[in-house]
Each structure stands twice: as C-alpha cells, then as structure tokens.
Short mmCIF file of C-alpha atoms and ligand atoms in Angstrom, two decimals:
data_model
loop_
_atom_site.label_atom_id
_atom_site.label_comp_id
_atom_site.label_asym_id
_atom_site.label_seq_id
_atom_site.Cartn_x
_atom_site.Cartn_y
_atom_site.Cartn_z
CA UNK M 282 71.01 110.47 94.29
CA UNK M 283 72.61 113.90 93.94
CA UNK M 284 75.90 112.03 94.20
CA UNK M 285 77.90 111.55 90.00
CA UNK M 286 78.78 107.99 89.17
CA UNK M 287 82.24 107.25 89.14
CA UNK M 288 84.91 105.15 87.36
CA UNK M 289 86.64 102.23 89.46
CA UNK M 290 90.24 104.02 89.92
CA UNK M 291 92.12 100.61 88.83
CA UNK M 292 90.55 101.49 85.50
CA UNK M 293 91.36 104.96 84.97
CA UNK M 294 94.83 103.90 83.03
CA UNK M 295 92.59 102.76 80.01
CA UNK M 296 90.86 106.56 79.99
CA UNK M 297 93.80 108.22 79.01
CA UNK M 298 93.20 112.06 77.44
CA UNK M 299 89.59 111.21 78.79
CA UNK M 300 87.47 113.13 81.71
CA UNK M 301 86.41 111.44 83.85
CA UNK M 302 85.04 111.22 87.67
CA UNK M 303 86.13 109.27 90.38
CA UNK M 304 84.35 108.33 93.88
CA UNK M 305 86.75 107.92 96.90
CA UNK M 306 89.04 108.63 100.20
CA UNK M 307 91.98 110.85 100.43
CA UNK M 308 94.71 107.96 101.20
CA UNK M 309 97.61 111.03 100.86
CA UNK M 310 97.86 114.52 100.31
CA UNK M 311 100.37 117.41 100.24
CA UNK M 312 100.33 120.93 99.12
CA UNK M 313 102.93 122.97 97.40
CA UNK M 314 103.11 126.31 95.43
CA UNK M 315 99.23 126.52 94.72
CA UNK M 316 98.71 122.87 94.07
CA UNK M 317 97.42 120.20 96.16
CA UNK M 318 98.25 116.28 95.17
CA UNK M 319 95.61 113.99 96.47
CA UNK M 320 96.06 109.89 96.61
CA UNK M 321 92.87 108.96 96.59
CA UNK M 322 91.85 105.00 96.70
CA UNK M 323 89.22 103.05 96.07
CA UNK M 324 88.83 99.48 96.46
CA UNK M 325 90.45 98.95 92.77
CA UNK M 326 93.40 100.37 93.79
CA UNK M 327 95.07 104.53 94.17
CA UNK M 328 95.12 107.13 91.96
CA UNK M 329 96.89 110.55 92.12
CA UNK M 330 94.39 113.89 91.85
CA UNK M 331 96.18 116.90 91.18
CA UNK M 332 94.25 119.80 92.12
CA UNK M 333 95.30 123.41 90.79
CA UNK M 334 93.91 126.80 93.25
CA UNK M 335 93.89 128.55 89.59
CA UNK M 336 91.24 125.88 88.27
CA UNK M 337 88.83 124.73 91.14
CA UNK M 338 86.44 127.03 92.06
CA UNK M 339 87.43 128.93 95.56
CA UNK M 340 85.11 127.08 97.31
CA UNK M 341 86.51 123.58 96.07
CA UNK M 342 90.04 124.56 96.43
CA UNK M 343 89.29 125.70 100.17
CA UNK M 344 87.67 122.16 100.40
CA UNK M 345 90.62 120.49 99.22
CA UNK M 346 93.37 122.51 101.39
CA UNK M 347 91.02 121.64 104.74
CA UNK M 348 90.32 118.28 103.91
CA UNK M 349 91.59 115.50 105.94
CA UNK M 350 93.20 111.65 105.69
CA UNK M 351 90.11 109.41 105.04
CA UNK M 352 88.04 112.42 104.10
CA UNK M 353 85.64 111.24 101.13
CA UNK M 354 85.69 112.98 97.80
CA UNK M 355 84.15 113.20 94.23
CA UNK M 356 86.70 114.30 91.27
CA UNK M 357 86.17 114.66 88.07
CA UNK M 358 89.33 115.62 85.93
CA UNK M 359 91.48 114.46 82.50
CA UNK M 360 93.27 111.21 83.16
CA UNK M 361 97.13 111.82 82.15
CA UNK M 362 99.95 109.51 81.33
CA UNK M 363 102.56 109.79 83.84
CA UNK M 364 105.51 107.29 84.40
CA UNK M 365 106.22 108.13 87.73
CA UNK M 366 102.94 107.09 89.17
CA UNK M 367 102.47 103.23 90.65
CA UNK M 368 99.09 103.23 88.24
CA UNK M 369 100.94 105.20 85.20
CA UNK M 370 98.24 107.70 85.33
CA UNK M 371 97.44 110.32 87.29
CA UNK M 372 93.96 112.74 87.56
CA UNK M 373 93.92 116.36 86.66
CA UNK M 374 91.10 117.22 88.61
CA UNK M 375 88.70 120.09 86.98
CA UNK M 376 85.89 119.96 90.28
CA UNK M 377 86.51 118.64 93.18
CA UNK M 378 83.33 117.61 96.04
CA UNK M 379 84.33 117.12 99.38
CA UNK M 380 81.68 114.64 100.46
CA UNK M 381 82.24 114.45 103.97
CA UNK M 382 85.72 116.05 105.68
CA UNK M 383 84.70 114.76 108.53
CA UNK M 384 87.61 114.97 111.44
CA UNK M 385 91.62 114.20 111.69
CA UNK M 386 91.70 110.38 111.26
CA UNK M 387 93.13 108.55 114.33
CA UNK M 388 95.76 106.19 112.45
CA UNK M 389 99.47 107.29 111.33
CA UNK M 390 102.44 105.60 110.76
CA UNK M 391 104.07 103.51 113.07
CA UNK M 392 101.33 102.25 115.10
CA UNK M 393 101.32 99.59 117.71
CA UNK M 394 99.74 96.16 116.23
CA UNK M 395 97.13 96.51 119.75
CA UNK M 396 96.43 99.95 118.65
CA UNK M 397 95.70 99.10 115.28
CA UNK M 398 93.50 96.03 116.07
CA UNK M 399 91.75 98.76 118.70
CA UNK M 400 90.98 101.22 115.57
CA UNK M 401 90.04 97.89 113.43
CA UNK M 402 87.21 99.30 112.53
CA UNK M 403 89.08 102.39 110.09
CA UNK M 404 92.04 100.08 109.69
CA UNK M 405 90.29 98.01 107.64
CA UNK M 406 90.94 100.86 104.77
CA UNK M 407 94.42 100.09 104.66
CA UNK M 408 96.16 98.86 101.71
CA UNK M 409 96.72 95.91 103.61
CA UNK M 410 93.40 95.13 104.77
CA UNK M 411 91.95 95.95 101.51
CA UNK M 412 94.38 93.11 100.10
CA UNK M 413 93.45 90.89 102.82
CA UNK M 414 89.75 91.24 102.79
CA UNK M 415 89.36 91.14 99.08
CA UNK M 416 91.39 87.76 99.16
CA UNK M 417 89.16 86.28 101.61
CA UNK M 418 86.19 86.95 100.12
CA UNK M 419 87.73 84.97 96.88
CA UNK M 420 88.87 82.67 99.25
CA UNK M 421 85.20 81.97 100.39
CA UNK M 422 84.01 82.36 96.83
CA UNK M 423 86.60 79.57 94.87
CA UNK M 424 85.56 77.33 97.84
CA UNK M 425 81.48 77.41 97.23
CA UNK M 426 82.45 77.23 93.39
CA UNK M 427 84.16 74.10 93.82
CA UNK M 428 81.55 72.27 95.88
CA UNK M 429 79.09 73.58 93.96
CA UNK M 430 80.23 72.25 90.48
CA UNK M 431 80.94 68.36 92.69
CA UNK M 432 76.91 68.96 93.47
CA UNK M 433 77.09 69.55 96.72
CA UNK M 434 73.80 71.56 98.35
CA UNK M 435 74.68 74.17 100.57
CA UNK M 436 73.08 74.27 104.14
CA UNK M 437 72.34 76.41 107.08
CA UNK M 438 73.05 74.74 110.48
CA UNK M 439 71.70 75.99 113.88
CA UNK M 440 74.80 77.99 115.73
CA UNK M 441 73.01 77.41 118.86
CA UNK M 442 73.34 73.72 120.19
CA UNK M 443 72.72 71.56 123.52
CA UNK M 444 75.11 68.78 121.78
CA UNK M 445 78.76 69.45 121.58
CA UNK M 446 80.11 68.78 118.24
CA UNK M 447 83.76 67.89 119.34
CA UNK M 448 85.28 67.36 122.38
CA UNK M 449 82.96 69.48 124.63
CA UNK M 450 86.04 71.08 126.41
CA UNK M 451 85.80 74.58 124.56
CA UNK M 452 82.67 75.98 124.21
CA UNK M 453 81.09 79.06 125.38
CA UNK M 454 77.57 79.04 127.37
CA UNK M 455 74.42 81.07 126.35
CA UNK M 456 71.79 81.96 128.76
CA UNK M 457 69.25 80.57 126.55
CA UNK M 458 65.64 81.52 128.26
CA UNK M 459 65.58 79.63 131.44
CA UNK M 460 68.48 76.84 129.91
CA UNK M 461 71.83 76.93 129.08
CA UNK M 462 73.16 76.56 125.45
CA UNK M 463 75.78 76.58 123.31
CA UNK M 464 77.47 78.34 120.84
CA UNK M 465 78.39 75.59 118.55
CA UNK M 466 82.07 74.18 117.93
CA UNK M 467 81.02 72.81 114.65
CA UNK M 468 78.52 71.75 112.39
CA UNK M 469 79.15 68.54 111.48
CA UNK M 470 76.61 66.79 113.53
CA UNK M 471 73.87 68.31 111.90
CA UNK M 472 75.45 68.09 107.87
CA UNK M 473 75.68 64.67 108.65
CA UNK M 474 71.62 64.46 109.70
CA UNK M 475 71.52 66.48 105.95
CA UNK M 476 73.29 63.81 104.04
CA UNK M 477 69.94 61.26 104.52
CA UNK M 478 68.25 63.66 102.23
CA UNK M 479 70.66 65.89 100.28
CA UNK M 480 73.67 63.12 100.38
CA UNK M 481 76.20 66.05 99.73
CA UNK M 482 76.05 68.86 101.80
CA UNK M 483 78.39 71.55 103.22
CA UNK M 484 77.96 74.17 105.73
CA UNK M 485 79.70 77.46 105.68
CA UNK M 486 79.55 79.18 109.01
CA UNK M 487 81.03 80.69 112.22
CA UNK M 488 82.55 77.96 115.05
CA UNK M 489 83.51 79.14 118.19
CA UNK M 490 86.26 77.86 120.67
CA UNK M 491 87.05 78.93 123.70
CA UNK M 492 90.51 77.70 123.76
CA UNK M 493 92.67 79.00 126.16
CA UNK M 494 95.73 79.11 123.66
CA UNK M 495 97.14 82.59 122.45
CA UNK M 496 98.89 81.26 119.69
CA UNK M 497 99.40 83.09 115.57
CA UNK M 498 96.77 80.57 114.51
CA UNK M 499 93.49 80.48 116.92
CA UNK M 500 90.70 82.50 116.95
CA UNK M 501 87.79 82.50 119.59
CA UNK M 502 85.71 82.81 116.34
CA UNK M 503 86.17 81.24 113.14
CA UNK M 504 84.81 80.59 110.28
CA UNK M 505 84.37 76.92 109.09
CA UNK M 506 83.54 75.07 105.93
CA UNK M 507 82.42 71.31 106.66
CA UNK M 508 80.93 68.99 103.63
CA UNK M 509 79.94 65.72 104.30
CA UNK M 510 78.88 63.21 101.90
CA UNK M 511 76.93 59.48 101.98
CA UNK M 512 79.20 56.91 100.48
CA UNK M 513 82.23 58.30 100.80
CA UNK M 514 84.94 56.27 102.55
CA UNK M 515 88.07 57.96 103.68
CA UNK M 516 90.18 57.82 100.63
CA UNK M 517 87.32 59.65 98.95
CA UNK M 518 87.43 61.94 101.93
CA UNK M 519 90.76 62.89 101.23
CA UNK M 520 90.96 63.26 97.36
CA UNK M 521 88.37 65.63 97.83
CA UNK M 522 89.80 67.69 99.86
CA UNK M 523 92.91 67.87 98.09
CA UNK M 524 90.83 68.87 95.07
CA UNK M 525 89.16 71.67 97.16
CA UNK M 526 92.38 72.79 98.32
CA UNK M 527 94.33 73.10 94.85
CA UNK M 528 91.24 74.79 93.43
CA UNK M 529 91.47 77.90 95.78
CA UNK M 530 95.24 77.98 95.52
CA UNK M 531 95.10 77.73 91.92
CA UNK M 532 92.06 80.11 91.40
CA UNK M 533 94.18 82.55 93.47
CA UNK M 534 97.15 81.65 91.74
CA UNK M 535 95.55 82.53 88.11
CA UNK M 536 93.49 85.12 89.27
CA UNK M 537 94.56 87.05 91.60
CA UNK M 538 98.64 88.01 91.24
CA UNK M 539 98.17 91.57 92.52
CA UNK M 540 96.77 90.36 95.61
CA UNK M 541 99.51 88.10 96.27
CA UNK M 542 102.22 90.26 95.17
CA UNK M 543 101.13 92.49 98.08
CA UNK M 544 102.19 90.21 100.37
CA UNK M 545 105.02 89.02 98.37
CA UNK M 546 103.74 85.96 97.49
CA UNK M 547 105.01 84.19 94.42
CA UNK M 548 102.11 82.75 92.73
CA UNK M 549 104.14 80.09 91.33
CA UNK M 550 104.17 78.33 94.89
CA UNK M 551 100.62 77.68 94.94
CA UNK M 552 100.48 76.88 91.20
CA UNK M 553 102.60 74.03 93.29
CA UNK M 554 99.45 72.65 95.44
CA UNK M 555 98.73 70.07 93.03
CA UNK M 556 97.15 66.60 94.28
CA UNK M 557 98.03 64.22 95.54
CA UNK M 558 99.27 65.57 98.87
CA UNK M 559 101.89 63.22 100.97
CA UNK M 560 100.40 60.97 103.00
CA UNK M 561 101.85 59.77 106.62
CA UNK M 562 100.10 57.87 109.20
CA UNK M 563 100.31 58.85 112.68
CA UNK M 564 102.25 56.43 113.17
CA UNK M 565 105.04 56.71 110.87
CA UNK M 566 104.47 61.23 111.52
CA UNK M 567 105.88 59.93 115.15
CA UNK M 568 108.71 58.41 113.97
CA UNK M 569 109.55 61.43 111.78
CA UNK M 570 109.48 63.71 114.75
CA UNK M 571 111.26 61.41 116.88
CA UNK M 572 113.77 61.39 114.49
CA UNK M 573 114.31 65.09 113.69
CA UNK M 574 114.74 65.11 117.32
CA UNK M 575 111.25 65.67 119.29
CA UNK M 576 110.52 63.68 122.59
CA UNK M 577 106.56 63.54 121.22
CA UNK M 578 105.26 59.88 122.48
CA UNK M 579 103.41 57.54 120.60
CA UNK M 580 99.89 58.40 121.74
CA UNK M 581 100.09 62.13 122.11
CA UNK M 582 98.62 64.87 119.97
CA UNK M 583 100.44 67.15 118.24
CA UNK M 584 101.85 70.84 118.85
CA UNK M 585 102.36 73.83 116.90
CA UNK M 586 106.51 72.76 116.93
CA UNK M 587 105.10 69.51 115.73
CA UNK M 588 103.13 70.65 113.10
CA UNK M 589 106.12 72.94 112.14
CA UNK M 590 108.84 70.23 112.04
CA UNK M 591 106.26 67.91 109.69
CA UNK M 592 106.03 70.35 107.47
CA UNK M 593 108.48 73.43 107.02
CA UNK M 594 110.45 72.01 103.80
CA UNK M 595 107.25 70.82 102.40
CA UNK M 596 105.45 72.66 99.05
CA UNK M 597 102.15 71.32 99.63
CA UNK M 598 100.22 70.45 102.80
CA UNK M 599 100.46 67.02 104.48
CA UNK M 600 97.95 64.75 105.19
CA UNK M 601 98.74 62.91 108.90
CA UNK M 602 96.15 59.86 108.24
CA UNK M 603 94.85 56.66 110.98
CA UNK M 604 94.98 58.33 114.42
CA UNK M 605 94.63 57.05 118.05
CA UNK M 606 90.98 56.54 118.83
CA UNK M 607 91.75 57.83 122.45
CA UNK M 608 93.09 61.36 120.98
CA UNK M 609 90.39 61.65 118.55
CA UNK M 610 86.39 62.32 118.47
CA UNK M 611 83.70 59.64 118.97
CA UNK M 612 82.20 59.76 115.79
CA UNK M 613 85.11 58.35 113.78
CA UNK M 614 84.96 55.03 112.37
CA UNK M 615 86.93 52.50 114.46
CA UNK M 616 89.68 51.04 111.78
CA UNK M 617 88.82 47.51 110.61
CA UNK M 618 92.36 46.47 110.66
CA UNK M 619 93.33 47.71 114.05
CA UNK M 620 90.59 48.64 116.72
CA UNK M 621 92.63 51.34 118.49
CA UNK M 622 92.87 53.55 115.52
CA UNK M 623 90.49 55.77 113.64
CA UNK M 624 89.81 56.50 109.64
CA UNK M 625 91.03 59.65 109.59
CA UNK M 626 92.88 62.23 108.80
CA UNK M 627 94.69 65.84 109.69
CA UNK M 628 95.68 68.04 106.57
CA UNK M 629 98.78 70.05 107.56
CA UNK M 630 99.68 73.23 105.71
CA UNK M 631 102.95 73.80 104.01
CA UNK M 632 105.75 76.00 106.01
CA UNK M 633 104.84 75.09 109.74
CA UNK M 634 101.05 77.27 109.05
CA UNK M 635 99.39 74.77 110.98
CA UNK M 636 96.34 72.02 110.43
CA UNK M 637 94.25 73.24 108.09
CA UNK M 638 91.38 70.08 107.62
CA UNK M 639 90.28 67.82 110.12
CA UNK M 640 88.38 64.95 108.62
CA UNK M 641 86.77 61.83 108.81
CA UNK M 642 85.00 58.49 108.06
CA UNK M 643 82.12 58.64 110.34
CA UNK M 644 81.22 55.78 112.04
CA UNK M 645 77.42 54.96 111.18
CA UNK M 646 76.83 51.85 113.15
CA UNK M 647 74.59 52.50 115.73
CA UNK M 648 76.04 50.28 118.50
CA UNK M 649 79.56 51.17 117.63
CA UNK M 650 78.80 55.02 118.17
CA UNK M 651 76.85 54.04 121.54
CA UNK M 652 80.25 52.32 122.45
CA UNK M 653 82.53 55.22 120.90
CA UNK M 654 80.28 57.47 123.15
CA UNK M 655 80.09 55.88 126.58
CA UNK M 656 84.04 54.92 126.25
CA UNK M 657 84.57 59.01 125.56
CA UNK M 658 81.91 59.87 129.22
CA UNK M 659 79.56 61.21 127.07
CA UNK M 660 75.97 62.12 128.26
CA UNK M 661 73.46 60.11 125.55
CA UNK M 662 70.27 61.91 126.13
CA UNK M 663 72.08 65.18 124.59
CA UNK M 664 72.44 63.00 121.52
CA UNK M 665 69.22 61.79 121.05
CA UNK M 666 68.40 62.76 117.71
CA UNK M 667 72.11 62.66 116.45
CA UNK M 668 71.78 58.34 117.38
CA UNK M 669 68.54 58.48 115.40
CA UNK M 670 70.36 59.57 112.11
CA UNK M 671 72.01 55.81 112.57
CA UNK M 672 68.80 54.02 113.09
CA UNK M 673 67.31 54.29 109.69
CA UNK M 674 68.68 53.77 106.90
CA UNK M 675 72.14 54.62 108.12
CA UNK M 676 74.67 54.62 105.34
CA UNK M 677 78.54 55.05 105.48
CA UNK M 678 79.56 58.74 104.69
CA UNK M 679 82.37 60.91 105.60
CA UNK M 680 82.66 64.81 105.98
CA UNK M 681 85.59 67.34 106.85
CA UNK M 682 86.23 70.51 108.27
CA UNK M 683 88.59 72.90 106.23
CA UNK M 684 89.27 76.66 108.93
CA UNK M 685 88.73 79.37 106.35
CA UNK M 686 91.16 82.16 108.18
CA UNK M 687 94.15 79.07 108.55
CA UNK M 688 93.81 78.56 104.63
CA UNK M 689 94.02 82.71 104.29
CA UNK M 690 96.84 82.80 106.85
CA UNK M 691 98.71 80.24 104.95
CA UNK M 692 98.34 81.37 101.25
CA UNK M 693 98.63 84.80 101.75
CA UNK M 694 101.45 83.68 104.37
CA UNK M 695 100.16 86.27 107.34
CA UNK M 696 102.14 85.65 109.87
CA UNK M 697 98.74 85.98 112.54
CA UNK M 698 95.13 84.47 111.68
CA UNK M 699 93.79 87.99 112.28
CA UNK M 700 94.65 89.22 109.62
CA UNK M 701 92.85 86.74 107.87
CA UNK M 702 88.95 87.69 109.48
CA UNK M 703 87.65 91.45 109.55
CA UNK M 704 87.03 91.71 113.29
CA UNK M 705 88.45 88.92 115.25
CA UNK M 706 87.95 87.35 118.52
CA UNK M 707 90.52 86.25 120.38
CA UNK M 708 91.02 85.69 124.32
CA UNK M 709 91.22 89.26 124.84
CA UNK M 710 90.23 90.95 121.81
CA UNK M 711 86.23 91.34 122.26
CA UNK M 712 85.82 94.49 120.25
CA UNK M 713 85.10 96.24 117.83
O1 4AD Z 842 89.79 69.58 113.71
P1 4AD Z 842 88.50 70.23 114.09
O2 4AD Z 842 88.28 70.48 115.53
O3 4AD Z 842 87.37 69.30 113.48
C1 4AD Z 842 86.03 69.47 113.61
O4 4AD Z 842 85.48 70.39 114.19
C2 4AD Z 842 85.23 68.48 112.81
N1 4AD Z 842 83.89 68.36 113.40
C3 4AD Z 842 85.15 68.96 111.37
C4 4AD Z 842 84.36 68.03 110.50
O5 4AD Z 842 84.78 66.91 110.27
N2 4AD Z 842 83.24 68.51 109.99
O6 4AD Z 842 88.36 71.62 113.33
C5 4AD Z 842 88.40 71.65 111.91
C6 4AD Z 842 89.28 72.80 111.42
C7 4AD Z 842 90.74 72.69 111.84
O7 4AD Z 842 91.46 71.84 111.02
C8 4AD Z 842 91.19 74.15 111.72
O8 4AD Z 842 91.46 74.45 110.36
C9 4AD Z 842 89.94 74.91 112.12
O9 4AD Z 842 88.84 74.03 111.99
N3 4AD Z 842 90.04 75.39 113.51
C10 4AD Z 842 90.32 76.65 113.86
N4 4AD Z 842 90.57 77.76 113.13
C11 4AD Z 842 90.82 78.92 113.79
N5 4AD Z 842 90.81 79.03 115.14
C12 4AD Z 842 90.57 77.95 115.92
N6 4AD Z 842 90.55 78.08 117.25
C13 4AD Z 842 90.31 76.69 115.28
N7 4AD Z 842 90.02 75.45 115.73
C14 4AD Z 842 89.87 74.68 114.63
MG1 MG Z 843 91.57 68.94 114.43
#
C-alpha cells in the first residue's frame, strides 16, 4: 500500500526528539499567523500537529488550510515536549498527506441527543463513543475470559426460532418462506440441549424484544450472554455469577482507568464488586419496599422505581432470590420446600441501573415441565424437541442470562443503554 505506517498517537509521548508519522482524523483545527494547529485522534487517544506554511510544501500547506473536521490525514513530524498539551507532547509536522478531505462534517457542538443518534453512524468518532465502544468490547472480552478459564465451551445458537424462549409476549415475526418465525428472545433453550454433550456452555448473541417500554434501560436489540451448566443447583448458579460479575468490574477496574475516568468513574467503586453479593428473597425484597414506602403487592413483579428503591445505597448488585412461580418462566424448578415458588434468582445492579442477570435452576423432570407448561397455556408441539432434552438422561443443571449493554450502562454509569451498543434499536430508532 502506498499509504506510510504510523505510530498509535497514545504512544507518541515516549518518542520525544524523535520523527515520526502518524495515521488519523482532524478532531480540531485553527489557523493563525502562517500556522495551522491540527488535533488529530486516533483510537489511542489526540495529539496536536502543528503545521508551519514556511515548512510544508505549498501543496501540503494548501491541503492543510482546506481540510475539513473528520478529514483523514498522514503526518510525519518531531514529537516535542510541551506541558500545555492533555498528552504532554505535541507533533511538529515536516509533510503532511491529506488522505481524503472529503466534505464539511455534519456534527458540531450542541447537538440534539435525536440528531446525534440520527448521524450515529460519524458520531461514533467521538471521544465519547470511542470511550464507550472500546469499553464494551473489553466488556465482551473479560466476560469470554472468565468462562473460558471455568471451561466453559462457547456455542452458536440459531437466532431464528418457532419456540419462544420466555414468555412469548415480545417477540418479533419473520416471514420465514411460506411460515412464520421468530427472532429469538433468548437462547437458553437451546444451551440447555448443549449441556447433554458439552455440560458447560454459554452463548454470546443478539436477543430481541419487542417491548413496548421506552425506558433508559431497554433495547429492541440486545446483546445477551447465557451459560448453562449440568449439575449446578442454584447456589452454584449464583456464585458464579457473582464471580463473572467481579471479574469484568475488576478487569476494568485494573485495566482500564482512562476509560473510566472519561466518564468520571472512580475505579475504586468497582474494585468494590467483590462476592458475595446480598441476598433477599422475594419475599423479604417486598417487605423492604413496603417499608420504604411502595404499595408493590406480594405477588407482583417489579418496576424500574422498584428496582431503584432495592438498590440505590447499595455498592454491589443485589441478588432478589425464590420468586412466585406465577410471575416467572416455566422452565424453573418448582421449590421443594414451597410449591408456589421457583429456584431462582434476579441480580440487581448497584444505584437503581436496573436487573442485570436473570437466572435459574431449570427444572429437568419431564412431567414437572409438562405441568409447568400446560399451567403457563403453552402450545407443546412447539416444544417438541426442547421435552426430549428431559427424556434421556436428563440431569439437573442451571444457566443464566447476564444483558451485556445493562452491565456497560451500569459500570460506565451511562445514564441510557444506548450508549452502551454501536447502533441501537429501540421502539423508534430503526436506523442507521
Ligand atoms: O430475565 P430475562 O428475560 O431472562 C432470560 O431471557 C433467560 N432465558 C436467561 C437465561 O436464564 N438464560 O433476560 C435476561 C437479561 C436481563 O436480566 C437483562 O439484563 C437483559 O437480559 N435484558 C435486556 N437488556 C436490554 N434490553 C432489554 N429489552 C432486555 N431484556 C432483558
Ligand atoms: Mg428477567
């Protein structure tokens, strides 16, 4: 390629009194007396250029002084200690290539959130969604490391389904040939058909939900981590998913301060996410909010202002264990100490961010599922192979389901989930 190698810009601070060249977009620029001064970024950070009319060639220098926002450059210069910059360096550029000027870019200051999620596309570039992105894919990363050192296999579900995974209630249709489909709500169904031969499996991939709520913490599209493993009872269920949990806080914690510090969080308060996590049942979480002053019923799910008044003075995230079998999905395993509850339980993240893991013993009796799923109107032929997994060799397991963007939303404390996923979908956000 006709195109010089360049130096990550985060790095340029070591090459001081060195030349160097640099690969990237024009983030800032002014002009004054003769000189231009470039920011440019790259996705290790910004970098001051400053380009001198008496140095570059004319051709370069007209390059520079037409150039726009965005526009993507080459520079090759001497790296030079100065205090003022954020880096402590800045770039005396020597050549300049204008790779492409391309045209004024759309975004300035001060624009509307909808107008920015319209342009999502370009303002993914920003500082913010640089931070954002790059944290996410650590996010994803520190998860698969974890699971992956506890032996877990990864697998690859099928997104298109005929069997709802949950409650049935939210999915989206797919002309599917001459049939109708479904874009699936989870996975879970299918890791647990995986755990007869792998016996520890998760699935990372999208879920889709056609909820009808416009709420900070719901997206039409999501993506979702479930593991499910054979002989694990509920306890074990949870542990784990504390573990999981601390790991990516921690991991982000250690590893990734500059992140956080753009978006002021103190890295000490997920240092903090240690296990074990405080454990309520249902039944004692209704008291609590009964107390503080909530008119919730025994019986009833829980809210966003629920979820906020369980946990806004908390550190870590709370688990809400042993829910109502009515509220809850057919495949958990009916408590042996009280038929109308489940084995079960909700994580809740710290500072009202919301549930953040639902998870479950599953209930691998054959006849008790056929029960579970008649009691719940469901339509058995749609479930033909899923009742199979129970008929041989069934073994207990359990399995959970962690949201990937509610975990980014919370540790990075966004104060939407789209912030938290490149290009979301939401009720009425379909593009780009
Ligand atoms: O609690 P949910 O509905 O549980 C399940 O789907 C189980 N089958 C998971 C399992 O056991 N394998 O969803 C699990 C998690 C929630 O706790 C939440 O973090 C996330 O998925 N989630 C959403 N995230 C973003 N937008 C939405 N609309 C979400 N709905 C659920
Ligand atoms: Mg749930």
């Amino acid at each position: 390629m006709k195109f010089p190698k360049g130096i990550p810009v985060g790095k340029a601070v070591v090459s001081v009194g060195k030349d160097v060249t640099i690969r990237g977009w024009i983030y800032r620029k002014r002009s004054s007396g003769g000189k231009a001064f470039m920011v440019v970024r790259d996705r290790t950070g910004t970098i001051q250029c400053v380009a001198d009319k008496a140095v570059l060639k004319e051709s370069e220098w007209n390059a520079v002084d037409s150039a726009y926002l965005e526009s993507s450059v080459i520079v090759r210069g001497t790296v030079k200690r100065d205090e003022r910059a954020p880096s402590g360096v800045e770039l005396q550029a020597r050549s300049v290539m204008l790779v492409h000027s391309g045209e004024q870019f759309p975004i300035t200051e001060y624009q509307s959130p909808e107008f920015l999620l319209d342009v999502r596309h370009l303002w993914l570039r920003s500082q913010r969604m640089i931070h954002a992105m790059r944290a996410r894919s650590y996010v994803f990363k520190y998860a698969r490391e974890f699971l992956d050192r506890q032996g877990f296999f990864e697998i690859t579900p099928p997104l298109l389904t005929i069997s709802a995974g949950e409650t049935g209630a939210n999915l989206f249709e797919v002309q599917y040939f001459d049939q109708k489909m479904y874009l699936t709500e989870s996975s879970q169904l299918y890791a647990e058909a995986m755990i007869y031969s792998l016996e520890k499996v998760y699935s990372f991939a999208p879920s889709w939900r056609a909820e009808k709520s416009r709420t900070t913490k719901h997206l039409a599209e999501y993506w979702h981590l479930e593991p499910e493993m054979a002989y694990f009872d509920n306890d074990m269920n949870m542990q784990l998913q504390e573990r999981l949990v601390s790991h990516i806080a921690e991991s982000l914690a250690t590893k990734n301060k500059d992140i956080l510090a753009h978006f002021g969080v103190d890295p000490e308060s997920l240092l903090k996410v240690k296990p074990p996590f405080k454990r309520l049942t249902y039944t004692e979480a209704i008291d609590l909010l009964q107390q503080k002053g909530s008119s919730i019923k025994w019986g009833e799910d829980f809210g966003v202002e629920h979820e906020r008044l369980l946990t806004e003075y908390e550190d870590k995230p709370v688990f809400v264990q042993n829910w109502p079998k009515e509220i809850k999905a057919f495949y958990m395993y009916t408590d042996p100490k009280n038929e109308k509850m489940v084995l079960n339980s909700d994580m809740l993240a710290p500072h009202g961010h919301g549930e953040i893991i639902g998870g479950s013993q599953r209930e691998w009796r054959y006849d008790q599922l056929v029960e579970n799923m008649k009691e719940k109107g469901l339509n058995l032929d749609n479930y033909k192979w899923y009742l199979d997994t129970r008929k041989y060799g069934s073994v207990p397991h359990s399995g959970f389901g962690l949201g990937m963007e509610r975990v980014i939303k919370w540790m990075l404390n966004l104060d939407h989930i789209r912030d938290a996923i490149p290009f979301p979908r939401m009720m009425n956000r379909m593009e780009p």
